[in-house]
Every structure is written in C-alpha cells, then in structure tokens.
Amino acid sequence: MTLPRSVLFRSIASLCAVLALLLAATPGQAAVFNPKSFTLENGLQVVVVENHRIPVVTHMVWYRTGSADEQRGKSGIAHFLEHLMFRGTGELAPGEFSRIVNRNGGQDNAFTSWDYTAYFQTVAADRLELMMKLEADRMANLALTDAVVLPERDVILEERRQVIDNNPSAILGEQMRAAQYLHHPYRIPIIGWESEMRTLTTQDALDWYQRWYVPNNAFVVIAGDVTVEQVRPLAEKYYGPIPRREIAPRDRVNEPPQQAARRLELSDARVQQPSVSRQYLAPSYVWGETEHAYALDVLAEILSGGPTSRLYRKLVIEDGLAVSAGAYYSADALGPGGFGFYGSPKPGVKIEKVEAAIDAEIAALLEKGVTDAEITDAKQRLRADAVFARDSIRGPANVIGRALATGQTLEDVEAWPARIEAVTRDQVEAAARAVLKPEQSVTGILRPKPAS
Amino acid sequence: MRTHLTRLLVILPLLALLAVASPAHAIEIKRVVSPGGIEAWLVEDHSNPIIALEAGFRGAGATADPDGKEGLASMTTSLLTEGAGDMDSQAFQKKLADLSISLGFSASQDGISGGLRTLTENRDTAFDMLRLALTQPRFDPESLERVRGQMLVGLKRERERPGSIASRAFWTSAYPDHPYGRRGSGTPESVAALTPADLKQVVSQRFSRANLLVGVVGDITAEELAPALDRIFGTLPATASLPEIPDVQPAFAGDVMVIDRTMPQSTVLFGQRGLKRDDPDYFAAAILMEIMGGGFGSRLTEEIREKRGLAYSVSAGLAPMDHSAAIAGSVGTANARVAESIALVRAEWQRMASDGPTAEEVADAKAYLTGSYFLSLDGSGRIASMLVAIQRENLGIDYLDRRAGLIEAVTMDDLKRLSASLFDPKALTFVIVGQPEGVTATKPAPGQDS
C-alpha cells in the first residue's frame, strides 16, 4: 500500500499493484525493460528506461526511507514530510513546485510506503531539465515554518479520516496489520496513528529530512523519450553538486516467528456487505525464506489470475457461494511479505461458508498440489504480460523504483522472467506448504452490525 | 547545504514562461475505411507487438435503458464476455486467458464501449472474440444470475460508501425527470427484474454500424485493418434503434441537502449547470474550471486545503454530457468544518463571478491544459480511447494539431464575459453525507428512506 499526496492522482498505487504482476518476458529475451544505469560521485544512482513513442518523460526520485523507519511515537512523519516537500525551499514559495510543473504542462505527485518515499513528474521531454533542477533543489534546500506545517498537519488528519476512518474495511485492514506483525514496524499504518499525527512538529519534519534526504540514500528513475547520454550531464549538473552525507543505517527490528493464528472481527453499522480476508506471513524477495518467492508468484497466478483461476472458478462460478474471491502475494518489501486470500458472499450466503470454502481450497492445494497444466498456463500468462508492461512510460519506472527501493537490483528485475520460467511444480507445492500454515495467519471478518 | 543550487534556480521563472512544445506531431492518425464502409481511426506503432482496439457505440448507454430496467446497459456489458457462440463462460474466458487477450466492455450514461488488447500473433483470434461478444453473446442463466448477484452486492457496497451515497442523491436531484437522474448501476428492484430478453434487446437494438466508432493503435497496418473491420463489425445491423433523449438543464437551485450518516468526515458534492462539449465557449469554461478547481494551485485547493488545512481532497470541473452539462465538485472535510468549507466554495464562486480570473492564472491554466493532454496517452489502450472520444465529439481528425491553438485563442474578454454569466453562487447546490455541524438543510435529499 502506498499513500499518495493527493487523491486527485489515483492511478499510481493501482499501477504499482498491477505491474508487480506484469514483470515478465519471453524466454531467451533476457531483457524486460533494458534499463541503463550510472552512479554519481555523491552516491546517487540514476536509471534510464528509453521509450521514444511520444515525446514525454516521467522523472522519479526515490528515497530509501519510509514509515517503517519511523521512531516510536512519531508515526506518520515519513508521509507528513512527503506532503511538506511541496511546501517550499529557500528559492520556492509553498506550492510553487507544483505550479511550475503545471504551467509547464506537466503533472506531479508523490507517495509514501513502509519502505520508500517517491516523488515524480510527467512532462514533455524538453522539460526534463527543469524537473531535475526542481527535485535537486528540494533534495537539499527544504525550508519549513509552522505557518505552512500546521495547516498541512490538518490536511493529513483529513486524509486519515477520508482514507481510513470513513471506511470500515480500511479500519479492519489496519487492525489486521497490527495483529499480523508482532514486532516489525510494518504493524504501524503509513498515515500514522491519529493521536501521534496530532503531535508531529516542524522540528520532527526537519529532523526526518536531515536524517534521510541525501543523494546517497536516493535514486532517480527516468523513463520516456530521452537517452542515457542526454541524462548523464544533466544529472551531474543538478544532482552532482549536492554533497553526500553519511547517514545512520536503517535499523529495523526483525519479526519473530508467528506461532498462533489470530482472528479479528469488525462489526460496523456502515457495512452492508460482509467480507473475509486472510493473510499469511510470507517471505519477500529479500526477507525470510526467499527461495520460495518466485514460486509464490506463480502460485498466486494459479489461484487468482482472472476468471478461470482456482478461487474464482470454485467459489464464484461452480459453488455459487461468493461474488468475489481471490488471492495475492506481495513480495516487494524489505521486511516480511504476505500471501493473502479474500472473498465476499453472494446475497443470502453466510460469510462463514465463504471462509470455509477458502479453507477447503487451501486444504486441497496442500493435499493434492497443482497440475503441470496450471503451471504452464500461469507462466504463459505472466510471460505475455511482459510485452504489455513495456507499452507504458510510467509503469516501468514504478516497477524499477519499487524493486530498487526494496532491496532488489536491476539485475533482479531483468532476471525475473527467467526465474519465473525456472519455477517447478515441486517448488510451488513446497512454497505453499511453507507459507500456508494456520499458525502464521491472521483472519479478518467484516460484517454489518446487527440491528440493536 | 543551501548554497549549491541557488544560482541555478534564479533562472527558473524565465524558463517557466516558455510555451510548452506540443507532442501532437508524434501521433499520426489515419482514417481507414473498410471495403464494407466501416471507418476506423488508426495510429500505427510497430515498436511493440501489441494491438489495442476500442469500439464505442454512441447513445447505447444507461440513458437508453427503459424505465424500470435501470442497470440493463451495465449488466449487458458484464455479460458480453461471459460466453458467446459455442463457448460457455469458462470456455470463452479460458480462451482469452490462454492467448493473453484482454477484452472488456463498459457502459456510461451516453454510450457503451469495448476495449480489446492483444499480442500481434493472436490478432485474428482476438478480433473473432470481439465479433462473437458483440453479435452472439449467450446470456446463459448461470452467468446471468452470477452477474446479477455481483450487481446487487455492488449496490450494497454503494450504500456503505459516502461518495456513492452522495453521488446518487446529487445526480437524482439534478435530473429528477430525466434518464441522467438515474444511476447506471440501477436499483435492487430493477436489477432483480432484468431478463435474458432485455439483454438480447440491447444487443439487437443498440449495436449497429451507424452508431459505431472505432479507434485502433499499435502493430497493424491500414491494409491489414481494413478487411478486419468488416470481419468484426460487418454483420452488425446498419442502424440502431435508440430512444430519443431530450436535452435538459440540470435542476440545481441552490439547495443544501444532508444525508445523515455516522462518519467522522463529511463528503460534500456541489454543482451547478455547465457547458456542453460543442459549446463555442467550452475551452473558456475549461480554463476557468482549471483555475477554480483543477488541482494544486487552483483557487479551491489553495483556499480550502493549502491555507487552512480543511480538506485532503477538493476539486471541481466540467461534466459535459450528450444531452446536458453540469459543473460538479467535491470536498471531504471533518464534520465540524463543513460550514466553513462550504462558505469558502461559495465565496470563490462569487469572486470568480464578480472579478473573473487574473492574467497569470489564465496563462498558467492554458499552459497546463495544452501540455497535460498528452501525458495521459501512456499506452496503446489510452490512445485508442482518445481516438474514439475525438470522433464521438466530432472534433475532427486534425483535432490534436488544432487543440493547442483553440486554447490559446481564448481571450481575456471571453473569460470575463463567461465567468460573469457562468458562475452562479445562488444556484450552487450541495449534497452532504455525514453529520455536518452548523449546516441547515433546505430540502430533503432524494431517495432517502429515513
């Protein structure tokens, strides 16, 4: 989950979610995006993905810090600072950043996750230099006063009301994370706990900025109608002069093994339609038993890759119990990933029957495994989707940024199709057995509050 | 730390004043006419082995649903890909999945459109699947009941989302006696009553060569596309049978309606009459609305969000339709602050009506509207949608080349005249879902049980 600065720009979070699945390519065709990369002397890495279809570029700056790096008691500060990065530098007045982008015909926004914070602009290719100038400026020269910080704190409190508190399903999701992660900071919502958000100060924001916003803790991804030869001198000119500064390493506590299944129920008068969700603690590409990660990607595709996949076919079409059902695997994380299931009943069906049907599917998977045909079909779909992933400018920039920000390398991104291709049936079944254990699950039930 | 970039940034304001180069020239649109007389607009692009096609049917959307059958267009679009010809739902979907063909339909108030995306190697099969969906959908009882259940649950979910609750009441109050006052998702009663005969009637009456608009993008030549158009669409009837939809003005009369829901934040929608897409002042209105509620830097965002922190999201824009036009906006704000937010919206409306925009605001809005249009064309499917939209609005095949000029040609006099006649604070109507404080409702919201 990421939280964008503005709901006026919704596409980015969904793009990220979708494109995680789209990263694949035909065998023998080693490259996915053919990114080119160089690193400045101050430690800033720059990645370029060329796409010359229309004269447009997307310019993204990613910082390797997110809400999971927050100090206890300061929840929400990573996301708050993201908002404040638009509130002025020594040169620019509050709000001027976006106004300049807009009057150059461009769009800009930003988003924060547990592991990263990213800023981006999409503009005509001949405006790239200006964007680099602006981002370099706020990498080094943010200027904040209470006069702009305090109203913005009210904005993020409204954001919390809109995104979480007005939405019972988001409230349950927040509670489920807090139950799933016993110790790891992924248990804390990106937006923050309200009581702590209210106390965040200008100094807290500046401390956060000083601690993390340095070129050696950032990287730039540029995609679109530009070449690496054009980018290099511009990067040296604008980002190059910003001095590197040693920063404290990201210090994250680890997650102990989960040993007991957890279960939450939320009854809310606002809820009309019940639903069930279940998440298992899982490895990510870089955390835990990472050897299972690619097999879990294939497993998620088998269980949930469209209307012919196992869960939809069984629960929705054959048994007619549910209106929706599916599964997902999130592996792009520095810390623990998650493998999840969800379903919502057809009118007149009790939510318990949907949960039991999901349990039965999991049991059948663990007992009988998957078929060779399922493996072949899943790989084929992932492979074809890679071609579609290249049909975009913003998409590849997001995929690459997310990978680099969560501990992967460009080589990992480009090798993804080959690694998916190498997954065997035995590996998928072993991964399912390793992850789908009741004791490492959290189940959440959302239901209407019965009339009193 | 602060010194390095200062010198560089001094020249920023100068750069920012330069006009935006329009990327229009990069998109060359060809008119392709099949031997059977079916027209499509094509943007050839052979850089990836991908083809995207969009087919739009004018007038085929929810406004064509008979009274009591609201939700019909929506249910039809869901079922077109649930089996066709000799393939049942799972066979049809499996074929799409196995060949990585993406095919889906959707209905708006005014039209129905279908989007297809395929790898070049599966082109002919993909086109056949589209033809089958449009001409021989099965509407098997199992699929129909499943989709009906999904729609009924969708309606329940609408009732738990403040934005959907507000939207239904807002549009119903604006168009009490017109199809635009109904929601495309229907009602529990209307959805429960829809039959296979209703669905078949949509297919036979609303899809024709006369109201068809086609946009194609990607790895296909004009010579290859022309015969394919006949294969896909050639068996459609020559003309559609669509109800006459009267033109109508929205009935916004300055009311405030409150729908009581226990929510920490109120969802507020507001609106007044607008301008249709073919109005000569359309771009002038687009410039004014960009200045009023277009996003960061707009007056509403500045006053409500940036200065006072009253909301996370606030925006307003034009909502042109085939037979009417509105201006619609929204703001989400804590219950205790609704009165202040509404007062600010009204004040900004009055200020625009009295004083019009400033020259700087106009220059910025023109630059944004000119440049940003092309940023959304990120992918073949989006370009195909644009090709259909330009045809639907009769803007001309050279529209991309002319668009920037049309925006630049809007004068300050145009804008002053229009801002005085368009912005009508007394007619500005509010629908609020939540428990707003200090707000007095002037009439009940439509369709509320309580």
PDB file of N, CA and C in Angstrom, chain A residues 61-90:
ATOM      1  N   VAL A  61      12.101  10.566  -8.252  1.00  0.00           N
ATOM      2  CA  VAL A  61      13.156  10.484  -7.239  1.00  0.00           C
ATOM      3  C   VAL A  61      12.636   9.619  -6.097  1.00  0.00           C
ATOM      4  N   TRP A  62      13.385   8.588  -5.799  1.00  0.00           N
ATOM      5  CA  TRP A  62      13.008   7.648  -4.732  1.00  0.00           C
ATOM      6  C   TRP A  62      13.988   7.784  -3.567  1.00  0.00           C
ATOM      7  N   TYR A  63      13.468   7.909  -2.371  1.00  0.00           N
ATOM      8  CA  TYR A  63      14.302   7.908  -1.169  1.00  0.00           C
ATOM      9  C   TYR A  63      14.131   6.578  -0.441  1.00  0.00           C
ATOM     10  N   ARG A  64      15.265   6.036   0.004  1.00  0.00           N
ATOM     11  CA  ARG A  64      15.212   4.739   0.682  1.00  0.00           C
ATOM     12  C   ARG A  64      14.850   4.923   2.148  1.00  0.00           C
ATOM     13  N   THR A  65      13.662   5.448   2.344  1.00  0.00           N
ATOM     14  CA  THR A  65      13.127   5.547   3.693  1.00  0.00           C
ATOM     15  C   THR A  65      11.611   5.606   3.607  1.00  0.00           C
ATOM     16  N   GLY A  66      10.976   5.030   4.591  1.00  0.00           N
ATOM     17  CA  GLY A  66       9.520   5.022   4.614  1.00  0.00           C
ATOM     18  C   GLY A  66       9.027   4.944   6.038  1.00  0.00           C
ATOM     19  N   SER A  67       7.741   4.674   6.181  1.00  0.00           N
ATOM     20  CA  SER A  67       7.160   4.767   7.516  1.00  0.00           C
ATOM     21  C   SER A  67       7.726   3.710   8.478  1.00  0.00           C
ATOM     22  N   ALA A  68       8.244   2.602   7.923  1.00  0.00           N
ATOM     23  CA  ALA A  68       8.785   1.576   8.819  1.00  0.00           C
ATOM     24  C   ALA A  68      10.117   2.005   9.437  1.00  0.00           C
ATOM     25  N   ASP A  69      10.627   3.132   9.032  1.00  0.00           N
ATOM     26  CA  ASP A  69      11.861   3.651   9.638  1.00  0.00           C
ATOM     27  C   ASP A  69      11.594   4.679  10.725  1.00  0.00           C
ATOM     28  N   GLU A  70      10.319   4.896  11.042  1.00  0.00           N
ATOM     29  CA  GLU A  70       9.978   5.949  11.999  1.00  0.00           C
ATOM     30  C   GLU A  70      10.344   5.565  13.428  1.00  0.00           C
ATOM     31  N   GLN A  71      10.679   6.598  14.171  1.00  0.00           N
ATOM     32  CA  GLN A  71      10.928   6.446  15.606  1.00  0.00           C
ATOM     33  C   GLN A  71       9.595   6.174  16.310  1.00  0.00           C
ATOM     34  N   ARG A  72       9.650   5.422  17.386  1.00  0.00           N
ATOM     35  CA  ARG A  72       8.404   5.190  18.149  1.00  0.00           C
ATOM     36  C   ARG A  72       7.816   6.517  18.601  1.00  0.00           C
ATOM     37  N   GLY A  73       6.527   6.659  18.454  1.00  0.00           N
ATOM     38  CA  GLY A  73       5.854   7.881  18.888  1.00  0.00           C
ATOM     39  C   GLY A  73       5.734   8.930  17.798  1.00  0.00           C
ATOM     40  N   LYS A  74       6.395   8.687  16.670  1.00  0.00           N
ATOM     41  CA  LYS A  74       6.367   9.677  15.586  1.00  0.00           C
ATOM     42  C   LYS A  74       5.679   9.086  14.354  1.00  0.00           C
ATOM     43  N   SER A  75       4.724   8.215  14.546  1.00  0.00           N
ATOM     44  CA  SER A  75       4.124   7.564  13.380  1.00  0.00           C
ATOM     45  C   SER A  75       3.481   8.599  12.470  1.00  0.00           C
ATOM     46  N   GLY A  76       3.672   8.408  11.159  1.00  0.00           N
ATOM     47  CA  GLY A  76       3.123   9.320  10.168  1.00  0.00           C
ATOM     48  C   GLY A  76       4.122  10.346   9.664  1.00  0.00           C
ATOM     49  N   ILE A  77       5.304  10.419  10.292  1.00  0.00           N
ATOM     50  CA  ILE A  77       6.213  11.515   9.931  1.00  0.00           C
ATOM     51  C   ILE A  77       6.771  11.342   8.504  1.00  0.00           C
ATOM     52  N   ALA A  78       6.986  10.095   8.067  1.00  0.00           N
ATOM     53  CA  ALA A  78       7.528   9.895   6.708  1.00  0.00           C
ATOM     54  C   ALA A  78       6.553  10.451   5.671  1.00  0.00           C
ATOM     55  N   HIS A  79       5.291  10.121   5.837  1.00  0.00           N
ATOM     56  CA  HIS A  79       4.265  10.592   4.909  1.00  0.00           C
ATOM     57  C   HIS A  79       4.031  12.100   5.059  1.00  0.00           C
ATOM     58  N   PHE A  80       4.099  12.590   6.292  1.00  0.00           N
ATOM     59  CA  PHE A  80       3.921  14.030   6.522  1.00  0.00           C
ATOM     60  C   PHE A  80       5.018  14.813   5.794  1.00  0.00           C
ATOM     61  N   LEU A  81       6.243  14.325   5.897  1.00  0.00           N
ATOM     62  CA  LEU A  81       7.342  15.027   5.219  1.00  0.00           C
ATOM     63  C   LEU A  81       7.135  15.012   3.705  1.00  0.00           C
ATOM     64  N   GLU A  82       6.598  13.898   3.201  1.00  0.00           N
ATOM     65  CA  GLU A  82       6.301  13.840   1.757  1.00  0.00           C
ATOM     66  C   GLU A  82       5.401  15.020   1.365  1.00  0.00           C
ATOM     67  N   HIS A  83       4.355  15.255   2.151  1.00  0.00           N
ATOM     68  CA  HIS A  83       3.492  16.412   1.863  1.00  0.00           C
ATOM     69  C   HIS A  83       4.287  17.723   1.953  1.00  0.00           C
ATOM     70  N   LEU A  84       5.140  17.814   2.960  1.00  0.00           N
ATOM     71  CA  LEU A  84       5.829  19.080   3.214  1.00  0.00           C
ATOM     72  C   LEU A  84       6.914  19.382   2.170  1.00  0.00           C
ATOM     73  N   MET A  85       7.320  18.349   1.429  1.00  0.00           N
ATOM     74  CA  MET A  85       8.307  18.587   0.376  1.00  0.00           C
ATOM     75  C   MET A  85       7.763  19.508  -0.726  1.00  0.00           C
ATOM     76  N   PHE A  86       6.446  19.718  -0.717  1.00  0.00           N
ATOM     77  CA  PHE A  86       5.833  20.635  -1.681  1.00  0.00           C
ATOM     78  C   PHE A  86       5.629  22.027  -1.085  1.00  0.00           C
ATOM     79  N   ARG A  87       6.095  22.224   0.171  1.00  0.00           N
ATOM     80  CA  ARG A  87       5.754  23.456   0.867  1.00  0.00           C
ATOM     81  C   ARG A  87       6.919  24.427   0.950  1.00  0.00           C
ATOM     82  N   GLY A  88       7.803  24.376  -0.038  1.00  0.00           N
ATOM     83  CA  GLY A  88       8.772  25.448  -0.157  1.00  0.00           C
ATOM     84  C   GLY A  88      10.221  25.090   0.119  1.00  0.00           C
ATOM     85  N   THR A  89      11.104  25.818  -0.576  1.00  0.00           N
ATOM     86  CA  THR A  89      12.549  25.730  -0.348  1.00  0.00           C
ATOM     87  C   THR A  89      13.039  27.155  -0.172  1.00  0.00           C
ATOM     88  N   GLY A  90      14.356  27.316  -0.061  1.00  0.00           N
ATOM     89  CA  GLY A  90      14.898  28.661   0.022  1.00  0.00           C
ATOM     90  C   GLY A  90      14.495  29.524  -1.166  1.00  0.00           C
TER      91      GLY A  90
END
